Amino acid sequence: MTETMLDTERADLLEMLAKHRYFLRNTTRDLTDEQAALRTTVSELCLGGLIKHVAAVEANWAKFIVDGPAAGPSFDSMTEEQLAEWSNAFRMLPGETLAGLLAEYDQVAARTDELVRTLPDLNATQPLPEAPWFEPGGRWSARRTFMHIMTETAQHSGHADIIREALDGAKSMG
């Protein structure tokens, strides 16, 4: 189905996903791998780590839309080793490159966009995983989950903008 054949809602979802992904990606323009791995605030976050994290989160939520809560991690039953591995999703590790992380993000985005285009029903719901930050017994529709992906991306774009400005004065916009 081409974008022109999509209903307005799906076209809007795709447009907003693309917009927020652009802002996040644009924050990393013209950086070396070393710059992308630098922490410029007291947090553990770096620009490469943010790209990596947002790609992983988007991939997990897209799997949730199709497979339900079993697609995501169970934080209650994670071992210390699994928690350490999960926290590495926020860091740019030795051997990782910004180009490689951006390429992976592109692949994740393409899969999510295809899901937006082809999912039979945006009203289809899945039960939320059990976690302290979700309401017990809650369910999210595919539509709400896509909006959550947008929100997550936009929020981390703001984090990225702060990190980039502290790195070399550049901004995502302006």
Coordinates of N, CA and C in Angstrom, one line a residue:
M1 N 0.8 -1.2 0.0 CA 0.0 0.0 0.0 C 0.9 1.2 0.0
T2 N 0.7 2.1 -0.9 CA 1.5 3.4 -1.0 C 1.0 4.4 0.0
E3 N 1.8 5.4 0.3 CA 1.5 6.4 1.3 C 0.2 7.1 0.8
T4 N 0.0 7.3 -0.5 CA -1.1 8.0 -1.0 C -2.4 7.2 -0.8
M5 N -2.3 5.9 -0.7 CA -3.4 5.0 -0.5 C -3.7 4.8 0.9
L6 N -2.9 5.2 1.8 CA -3.1 5.0 3.3 C -4.2 6.0 3.7
D7 N -4.9 5.5 4.8 CA -5.9 6.4 5.4 C -5.1 7.6 6.1
T8 N -5.8 8.6 6.3 CA -5.2 9.8 6.9 C -4.5 9.5 8.2
E9 N -5.1 8.7 9.1 CA -4.5 8.4 10.4 C -3.2 7.7 10.2
R10 N -3.1 6.7 9.4 CA -1.9 6.0 9.2 C -0.8 6.9 8.6
A11 N -1.2 7.7 7.6 CA -0.3 8.7 7.0 C 0.2 9.7 8.1
D12 N -0.7 10.1 9.0 CA -0.2 11.0 10.1 C 0.7 10.4 11.0
L13 N 0.5 9.1 11.4 CA 1.4 8.4 12.2 C 2.8 8.3 11.6
L14 N 2.8 7.9 10.4 CA 4.1 7.8 9.7 C 4.8 9.1 9.6
E15 N 4.1 10.2 9.3 CA 4.7 11.5 9.2 C 5.3 11.9 10.6
M16 N 4.6 11.7 11.6 CA 5.1 12.1 13.0 C 6.2 11.3 13.4
L17 N 6.2 10.0 13.2 CA 7.3 9.1 13.5 C 8.5 9.6 12.7
A18 N 8.4 9.9 11.4 CA 9.5 10.3 10.6 C 10.1 11.7 11.2
K19 N 9.2 12.6 11.5 CA 9.6 13.9 12.0 C 10.5 13.7 13.3
H20 N 10.0 13.0 14.3 CA 10.7 12.8 15.5 C 12.0 12.0 15.4
R21 N 12.0 11.0 14.5 CA 13.2 10.3 14.2 C 14.2 11.2 13.5
Y22 N 13.8 12.1 12.6 CA 14.7 13.1 12.0 C 15.4 13.9 13.0
F23 N 14.6 14.5 14.0 CA 15.2 15.4 15.0 C 16.3 14.6 15.8
L24 N 16.0 13.4 16.2 CA 17.0 12.6 16.9 C 18.2 12.3 16.1
R25 N 18.0 11.8 14.9 CA 19.2 11.5 14.0 C 20.0 12.8 13.7
N26 N 19.3 13.9 13.5 CA 20.0 15.2 13.1 C 20.9 15.6 14.2
T27 N 20.6 15.3 15.4 CA 21.4 15.7 16.5 C 22.8 15.1 16.4
T28 N 22.9 14.0 15.7 CA 24.2 13.3 15.6 C 25.0 13.7 14.4
R29 N 24.5 14.6 13.6 CA 25.2 15.0 12.3 C 26.6 15.4 12.5
D30 N 27.5 15.0 11.6 CA 28.9 15.4 11.6 C 29.7 15.0 12.8
L31 N 29.2 14.0 13.6 CA 30.0 13.6 14.8 C 30.9 12.4 14.4
T32 N 32.0 12.3 15.1 CA 32.8 11.1 15.1 C 32.3 10.1 16.0
D33 N 32.7 8.9 15.9 CA 32.3 7.8 16.9 C 32.7 8.2 18.3
E34 N 33.9 8.8 18.4 CA 34.4 9.2 19.8 C 33.5 10.3 20.4
Q35 N 33.1 11.2 19.6 CA 32.1 12.3 20.0 C 30.8 11.7 20.4
A36 N 30.3 10.8 19.6 CA 29.0 10.2 19.8 C 29.0 9.3 21.1
A37 N 30.2 8.9 21.6 CA 30.3 8.1 22.8 C 30.5 8.9 24.0
L38 N 30.8 10.2 23.9 CA 31.1 11.0 25.0 C 29.9 11.4 25.9
R39 N 30.0 11.3 27.2 CA 29.0 11.8 28.1 C 29.3 13.3 28.4
T40 N 28.3 14.1 28.3 CA 28.5 15.5 28.5 C 27.7 16.0 29.7
T41 N 27.0 15.2 30.3 CA 26.2 15.5 31.5 C 26.5 14.5 32.6
V42 N 26.0 14.6 33.8 CA 26.2 13.7 34.8 C 25.6 12.3 34.6
S43 N 24.6 12.2 33.7 CA 24.0 11.0 33.4 C 24.9 10.1 32.6
E44 N 24.5 8.8 32.4 CA 25.2 7.8 31.6 C 25.0 8.0 30.1
L45 N 24.1 8.9 29.8 CA 23.7 9.0 28.4 C 24.8 9.7 27.5
C46 N 24.9 9.1 26.3 CA 25.7 9.7 25.2 C 24.8 9.7 24.0
L47 N 25.2 10.4 22.9 CA 24.3 10.4 21.7 C 24.2 9.0 21.0
G48 N 25.3 8.3 20.9 CA 25.2 7.0 20.3 C 24.4 6.0 21.2
G49 N 24.5 6.2 22.5 CA 23.7 5.4 23.4 C 22.2 5.7 23.3
L50 N 21.9 7.0 23.1 CA 20.5 7.3 22.9 C 19.9 6.7 21.6
I51 N 20.7 6.8 20.5 CA 20.2 6.2 19.2 C 20.0 4.7 19.5
K52 N 20.9 4.1 20.1 CA 20.8 2.6 20.4 C 19.6 2.3 21.2
H53 N 19.4 3.1 22.3 CA 18.2 2.9 23.2 C 16.9 3.1 22.5
V54 N 16.8 4.2 21.7 CA 15.5 4.5 21.1 C 15.2 3.4 20.0
A55 N 16.2 2.9 19.3 CA 16.0 1.8 18.4 C 15.5 0.6 19.1
A56 N 16.1 0.2 20.2 CA 15.7 -1.0 21.0 C 14.3 -0.8 21.5
V57 N 14.0 0.3 22.0 CA 12.6 0.6 22.6 C 11.6 0.5 21.5
E58 N 11.9 1.1 20.4 CA 10.9 1.1 19.2 C 10.7 -0.4 18.8
A59 N 11.8 -1.1 18.7 CA 11.7 -2.5 18.2 C 10.8 -3.3 19.2
N60 N 11.1 -3.1 20.5 CA 10.3 -3.8 21.5 C 8.8 -3.5 21.5
W61 N 8.5 -2.2 21.3 CA 7.1 -1.8 21.3 C 6.4 -2.3 20.0
A62 N 7.1 -2.3 18.9 CA 6.5 -2.9 17.7 C 6.3 -4.4 17.9
K63 N 7.2 -5.1 18.5 CA 6.9 -6.5 18.8 C 5.7 -6.7 19.8
F64 N 5.6 -5.8 20.7 CA 4.5 -5.8 21.6 C 3.1 -5.7 20.9
I65 N 3.1 -4.8 19.9 CA 1.8 -4.7 19.1 C 1.4 -6.0 18.5
V66 N 2.4 -6.8 18.0 CA 2.1 -8.0 17.3 C 2.0 -9.2 18.3
D67 N 2.9 -9.3 19.3 CA 3.0 -10.5 20.1 C 2.6 -10.3 21.6
G68 N 2.2 -9.1 22.0 CA 1.8 -8.8 23.3 C 2.9 -8.7 24.3
P69 N 2.6 -8.7 25.6 CA 3.7 -8.5 26.6 C 4.8 -9.5 26.7
A70 N 4.6 -10.6 26.1 CA 5.7 -11.6 26.1 C 6.9 -11.2 25.3
A71 N 6.7 -10.2 24.4 CA 7.7 -9.7 23.5 C 8.8 -8.9 24.3
G72 N 8.4 -8.3 25.4 CA 9.3 -7.4 26.1 C 10.0 -8.1 27.3
P73 N 11.0 -7.4 27.9 CA 11.7 -8.0 29.0 C 10.8 -8.0 30.3
S74 N 11.0 -8.9 31.2 CA 10.3 -8.9 32.5 C 11.3 -8.4 33.5
F75 N 11.2 -7.2 33.9 CA 12.1 -6.5 34.8 C 12.1 -7.2 36.2
D76 N 11.0 -7.8 36.6 CA 10.9 -8.4 37.9 C 11.8 -9.7 38.0
S77 N 12.0 -10.3 36.8 CA 12.7 -11.6 36.9 C 14.1 -11.5 36.3
M78 N 14.6 -10.3 36.0 CA 15.9 -10.2 35.4 C 17.0 -10.5 36.5
T79 N 18.0 -11.2 36.0 CA 19.2 -11.4 36.8 C 20.1 -10.1 36.8
E80 N 21.1 -10.1 37.6 CA 22.0 -8.9 37.6 C 22.7 -8.8 36.3
E81 N 23.0 -10.0 35.7 CA 23.7 -10.0 34.4 C 22.8 -9.4 33.3
Q82 N 21.5 -9.8 33.4 CA 20.5 -9.3 32.4 C 20.3 -7.8 32.6
L83 N 20.3 -7.4 33.8 CA 20.1 -5.9 34.1 C 21.3 -5.1 33.6
A84 N 22.5 -5.7 33.8 CA 23.7 -5.0 33.3 C 23.7 -5.0 31.7
E85 N 23.2 -6.1 31.1 CA 23.1 -6.1 29.6 C 22.1 -5.1 29.2
W86 N 21.0 -5.0 29.9 CA 19.9 -4.0 29.6 C 20.5 -2.6 29.7
S87 N 21.2 -2.3 30.7 CA 21.8 -1.0 30.9 C 22.8 -0.6 29.8
N88 N 23.4 -1.6 29.2 CA 24.3 -1.3 28.0 C 23.6 -0.8 26.8
A89 N 22.3 -0.9 26.8 CA 21.5 -0.3 25.7 C 21.5 1.2 25.7
F90 N 21.9 1.8 26.8 CA 22.0 3.2 26.9 C 23.4 3.8 26.6
R91 N 24.3 2.9 26.4 CA 25.7 3.3 26.2 C 26.2 2.8 24.8
M92 N 27.2 3.6 24.3 CA 27.8 3.2 23.1 C 29.1 2.4 23.5
L93 N 29.1 1.1 23.2 CA 30.1 0.2 23.7 C 31.3 0.2 22.7
P94 N 32.5 -0.2 23.2 CA 33.6 -0.3 22.4 C 33.3 -1.2 21.2
G95 N 33.7 -0.8 20.0 CA 33.5 -1.5 18.8 C 32.2 -1.1 18.0
E96 N 31.3 -0.4 18.7 CA 30.1 0.1 18.1 C 30.4 1.4 17.4
T97 N 29.8 1.6 16.3 CA 30.0 2.9 15.5 C 28.7 3.6 15.4
L98 N 28.8 4.9 15.3 CA 27.6 5.7 15.1 C 26.9 5.3 13.8
A99 N 27.7 5.1 12.8 CA 27.0 4.7 11.5 C 26.3 3.4 11.7
G100 N 26.9 2.4 12.4 CA 26.2 1.2 12.6 C 25.0 1.3 13.4
L101 N 25.0 2.1 14.5 CA 23.8 2.3 15.3 C 22.7 3.0 14.5
L102 N 23.1 4.0 13.7 CA 22.1 4.7 12.8 C 21.5 3.7 11.8
A103 N 22.3 2.8 11.2 CA 21.8 1.9 10.3 C 20.8 0.9 10.9
E104 N 21.1 0.5 12.1 CA 20.2 -0.4 12.9 C 18.9 0.3 13.1
Y105 N 19.0 1.6 13.5 CA 17.8 2.4 13.8 C 17.0 2.6 12.5
D106 N 17.6 2.7 11.4 CA 16.9 2.8 10.1 C 16.1 1.5 9.8
Q107 N 16.7 0.4 10.1 CA 16.1 -0.9 9.9 C 14.9 -1.1 10.9
V108 N 15.0 -0.7 12.1 CA 13.9 -0.8 13.1 C 12.8 0.2 12.6
A109 N 13.1 1.4 12.2 CA 12.1 2.3 11.7 C 11.4 1.8 10.5
A110 N 12.1 1.2 9.6 CA 11.4 0.6 8.4 C 10.5 -0.5 8.8
R111 N 10.8 -1.3 9.7 CA 9.9 -2.4 10.2 C 8.7 -1.8 10.9
T112 N 8.9 -0.8 11.7 CA 7.8 -0.2 12.4 C 6.9 0.5 11.4
D113 N 7.4 1.2 10.4 CA 6.6 1.9 9.4 C 5.8 0.9 8.6
E114 N 6.4 -0.3 8.3 CA 5.7 -1.3 7.6 C 4.5 -1.8 8.4
L115 N 4.7 -1.9 9.7 CA 3.6 -2.3 10.6 C 2.5 -1.3 10.6
V116 N 2.9 0.0 10.6 CA 1.8 1.0 10.6 C 1.0 0.9 9.3
R117 N 1.7 0.6 8.2 CA 1.0 0.5 6.9 C 0.1 -0.7 6.8
T118 N 0.5 -1.9 7.4 CA -0.1 -3.1 7.1 C -1.0 -3.7 8.3
L119 N -0.8 -3.2 9.5 CA -1.6 -3.8 10.6 C -3.1 -3.7 10.3
P120 N -3.8 -4.8 10.4 CA -5.2 -4.7 10.0 C -6.1 -3.8 10.9
D121 N -5.7 -3.6 12.2 CA -6.6 -2.8 13.0 C -5.8 -2.0 14.0
L122 N -5.8 -0.7 14.0 CA -5.1 0.1 14.9 C -5.8 0.1 16.3
N123 N -7.0 -0.4 16.4 CA -7.7 -0.5 17.6 C -7.4 -1.8 18.4
A124 N -6.7 -2.7 17.8 CA -6.4 -4.0 18.4 C -5.6 -3.7 19.7
T125 N -5.9 -4.4 20.8 CA -5.2 -4.1 22.0 C -4.4 -5.3 22.5
Q126 N -3.4 -5.0 23.3 CA -2.6 -6.1 24.0 C -2.6 -5.7 25.5
P127 N -2.5 -6.7 26.4 CA -2.4 -6.4 27.8 C -1.0 -5.9 28.0
L128 N -0.9 -4.8 28.9 CA 0.4 -4.3 29.2 C 1.2 -5.3 30.1
P129 N 2.5 -5.3 29.9 CA 3.3 -6.1 30.8 C 3.2 -5.7 32.3
E130 N 3.4 -6.6 33.2 CA 3.3 -6.2 34.6 C 4.6 -5.4 34.9
A131 N 4.4 -4.2 35.3 CA 5.5 -3.3 35.7 C 5.0 -2.2 36.6
P132 N 5.8 -1.7 37.5 CA 5.3 -0.7 38.5 C 4.8 0.6 37.8
W133 N 5.3 0.8 36.6 CA 4.9 2.1 35.9 C 3.6 1.9 35.0
F134 N 3.0 0.7 34.9 CA 1.8 0.5 34.2 C 0.7 0.2 35.1
E135 N -0.5 0.7 34.8 CA -1.7 0.4 35.6 C -2.0 -1.1 35.5
P136 N -2.3 -1.7 36.6 CA -2.6 -3.1 36.7 C -3.8 -3.5 35.7
G137 N -3.7 -4.5 34.9 CA -4.7 -4.9 34.0 C -4.9 -4.0 32.8
G138 N -4.0 -3.0 32.6 CA -4.1 -2.1 31.5 C -3.9 -2.7 30.2
R139 N -4.5 -2.1 29.1 CA -4.3 -2.6 27.8 C -4.0 -1.3 26.9
W140 N -3.2 -1.5 25.9 CA -2.9 -0.5 25.0 C -3.3 -0.9 23.6
S141 N -3.9 0.0 22.8 CA -4.1 -0.3 21.4 C -2.8 -0.1 20.6
A142 N -2.9 -0.6 19.4 CA -1.7 -0.4 18.5 C -1.5 1.1 18.3
R143 N -2.6 1.8 18.1 CA -2.5 3.3 17.9 C -1.8 3.9 19.1
R144 N -2.2 3.6 20.3 CA -1.6 4.2 21.5 C -0.1 3.8 21.6
T145 N 0.2 2.6 21.2 CA 1.6 2.1 21.3 C 2.4 2.9 20.3
F146 N 1.9 3.1 19.1 CA 2.6 3.9 18.1 C 2.9 5.4 18.6
M147 N 1.8 5.9 19.3 CA 2.0 7.3 19.8 C 3.0 7.2 21.0
H148 N 3.1 6.1 21.7 CA 4.1 6.0 22.8 C 5.5 6.0 22.1
I149 N 5.7 5.3 21.0 CA 7.0 5.3 20.3 C 7.4 6.7 19.9
M150 N 6.4 7.5 19.4 CA 6.7 8.9 19.1 C 7.1 9.7 20.3
T151 N 6.3 9.5 21.4 CA 6.6 10.3 22.6 C 8.0 9.9 23.1
E152 N 8.3 8.7 23.1 CA 9.7 8.2 23.6 C 10.8 8.8 22.7
T153 N 10.5 8.8 21.4 CA 11.5 9.4 20.5 C 11.7 10.9 20.7
A154 N 10.6 11.6 20.9 CA 10.6 13.0 21.1 C 11.3 13.4 22.4
Q155 N 11.0 12.6 23.4 CA 11.6 12.9 24.7 C 13.1 12.7 24.7
H156 N 13.6 11.6 24.0 CA 15.0 11.4 23.9 C 15.7 12.3 22.9
S157 N 14.9 12.9 22.0 CA 15.5 13.9 21.1 C 15.9 15.2 21.9
G158 N 15.0 15.5 22.9 CA 15.4 16.6 23.8 C 16.6 16.3 24.6
H159 N 16.7 15.0 25.1 CA 18.0 14.7 25.8 C 19.2 14.8 24.9
A160 N 19.0 14.3 23.7 CA 20.1 14.4 22.7 C 20.5 15.8 22.4
D161 N 19.5 16.7 22.3 CA 19.8 18.1 22.0 C 20.7 18.7 23.2
I162 N 20.4 18.4 24.4 CA 21.2 18.9 25.5 C 22.6 18.4 25.5
I163 N 22.7 17.1 25.2 CA 24.0 16.4 25.2 C 24.8 17.0 24.1
R164 N 24.2 17.2 22.9 CA 25.0 17.8 21.7 C 25.4 19.2 22.0
E165 N 24.5 20.0 22.6 CA 24.8 21.4 22.8 C 26.0 21.5 23.8
A166 N 26.0 20.6 24.8 CA 27.1 20.6 25.8 C 28.4 20.1 25.1
L167 N 28.3 19.2 24.1 CA 29.4 18.7 23.4 C 30.2 19.7 22.6
D168 N 29.4 20.4 21.7 CA 30.1 21.3 20.8 C 29.3 22.6 20.5
G169 N 28.2 22.8 21.2 CA 27.4 24.0 21.0 C 26.4 23.9 19.9
A170 N 26.4 22.8 19.1 CA 25.4 22.6 18.0 C 24.1 22.2 18.6
K171 N 23.0 22.5 17.9 CA 21.7 22.2 18.3 C 21.0 21.4 17.2
S172 N 19.9 20.7 17.7 CA 19.2 19.9 16.7 C 18.5 20.8 15.7
M173 N 18.0 21.9 16.2 CA 17.3 22.8 15.3 C 17.9 24.2 15.5
G174 N 17.9 25.0 14.5 CA 18.3 26.4 14.6 C 19.8 26.6 14.5

